[in-house]
């Protein structure tokens, strides 16, 4: 691993109309780490996440992945390397199996069972109708769907928001496993207990500014939630 | 003697009694529609007389080029009308105009190339009008459905993009849904033609004294050509709308909030 590994944000600014959603943010999100992005609502956390797989582009500044500007990478390839799980689970087909195969059409039954197991769901779940799932189950299927593509980086936008304890625990555990296997996780969360439990590095955003960046023990913002 | 084929202006004037009857019903029932009904009737009369006069000039003096020019004008007007259904979508009027043009030109071209209709202005203009009208409705319905879908389904489209799917695949379910919505009315009316309705072209021909078997042959061609025009116009419109909805990085462009 070199110092260039992972995402490097260099003076990244995003503007919508008159509002600066992110203002000259520079940070390193190292590979093989879980980086949590915290801050009050409207701080620019989700905006930052959407930049990393190019659902949006910055107005100025640049973002590098392993030393290469992401704007120079093939965007479809980038999105397969950098998976995103949104806050609101959206299932896209009738059956769980259909969703899991959406990004990976050749996904075999055995691998599908493994993925479901990783998110704490039984193998038979693949044949369940997506319309019958609870919010927690749907979010876990969304995580498994993202993992099916085998991304290097997993972007999680409030993945435990509004979920029961079991589903939250499973998602945190899956994120931890991803990091343990050498992957990278970038987590946006209001749940400071989750952040303290999983993050190696924390970025604190406020009104689009990066106001703190460091190990969870060094971040005062996390103390407020204790 | 072919009955209504000899309808004169006196007959047209006499039929105003029927407008008066409808106006009397609207007035007596206090529908507040009497004025609108009379204006609509007058307007329809004036519009049709003007168009009839123009067609008379085209048929007599402008020949086939004039007929085609008239069809082009119809396509441009239809594109504007259908494009209005996609307000909020980028370049909706261009997509609709190109969609109507594709459906109309291919269908009319095929009818001419196959020798189904003769290459005369008096044939090209009315047949072109029916084709353009069908294409306009299909393009408008497809655009409106896409507009509603894209505004509601941004999270679903972005979820597909996040899996590395290209814009076309991410958008495909919505495109299919728009095409189905645009095509179903044409398919339904094709299914029941003759059973619960005697369509306009056939009715007109029979009234003009043409024998029913000949009229039916024309109507069959009309139904088939409308299916083709509808399918092609809806597909071309949806594909062009898709191009306008996504940028080079396979991202859904920002759209104005629905009003």
Short mmCIF file of C-alpha atoms in Angstrom, two decimals, chain A residues 50 53-57 75-76 79-80 82-84 90 92 102-103 145-146 149, chain B residues 154-167 169 248-252:
data_model
loop_
_atom_site.label_atom_id
_atom_site.label_comp_id
_atom_site.label_asym_id
_atom_site.label_seq_id
_atom_site.Cartn_x
_atom_site.Cartn_y
_atom_site.Cartn_z
CA UNK A 50 -21.89 10.90 -4.44
CA UNK A 53 -18.57 7.15 -7.68
CA UNK A 54 -19.24 10.12 -9.95
CA UNK A 55 -22.98 10.38 -9.45
CA UNK A 56 -21.92 14.05 -9.22
CA UNK A 57 -18.75 15.89 -10.19
CA UNK A 75 -17.04 5.68 -15.20
CA UNK A 76 -18.81 2.31 -15.45
CA UNK A 79 -18.83 2.36 -10.28
CA UNK A 80 -18.14 -1.37 -10.23
CA UNK A 82 -16.86 1.75 -5.85
CA UNK A 83 -20.27 0.44 -4.77
CA UNK A 84 -22.83 2.64 -3.05
CA UNK A 90 -34.63 0.65 -3.40
CA UNK A 92 -35.38 -3.06 -8.49
CA UNK A 102 -28.59 -7.07 -11.55
CA UNK A 103 -24.97 -5.96 -11.42
CA UNK A 145 -26.51 -6.51 -4.19
CA UNK A 146 -23.65 -4.01 -3.92
CA UNK A 149 -20.29 -6.75 -7.85
CA UNK B 154 -34.50 8.88 -9.73
CA UNK B 155 -33.45 6.71 -6.73
CA UNK B 156 -34.13 3.51 -8.70
CA UNK B 157 -32.29 4.75 -11.79
CA UNK B 158 -29.32 5.85 -9.68
CA UNK B 159 -29.34 2.51 -7.83
CA UNK B 160 -28.85 0.77 -11.20
CA UNK B 161 -26.14 3.23 -12.22
CA UNK B 162 -24.36 2.54 -8.91
CA UNK B 163 -24.08 -1.12 -9.91
CA UNK B 164 -22.10 -0.06 -12.97
CA UNK B 165 -24.96 -0.37 -15.43
CA UNK B 166 -24.79 2.01 -18.39
CA UNK B 167 -27.44 4.72 -18.72
CA UNK B 169 -29.74 -0.28 -19.16
CA UNK B 248 -21.52 11.53 -20.90
CA UNK B 249 -20.73 10.11 -17.43
CA UNK B 250 -23.96 8.05 -17.38
CA UNK B 251 -25.60 10.41 -14.89
CA UNK B 252 -29.22 11.47 -14.79
#
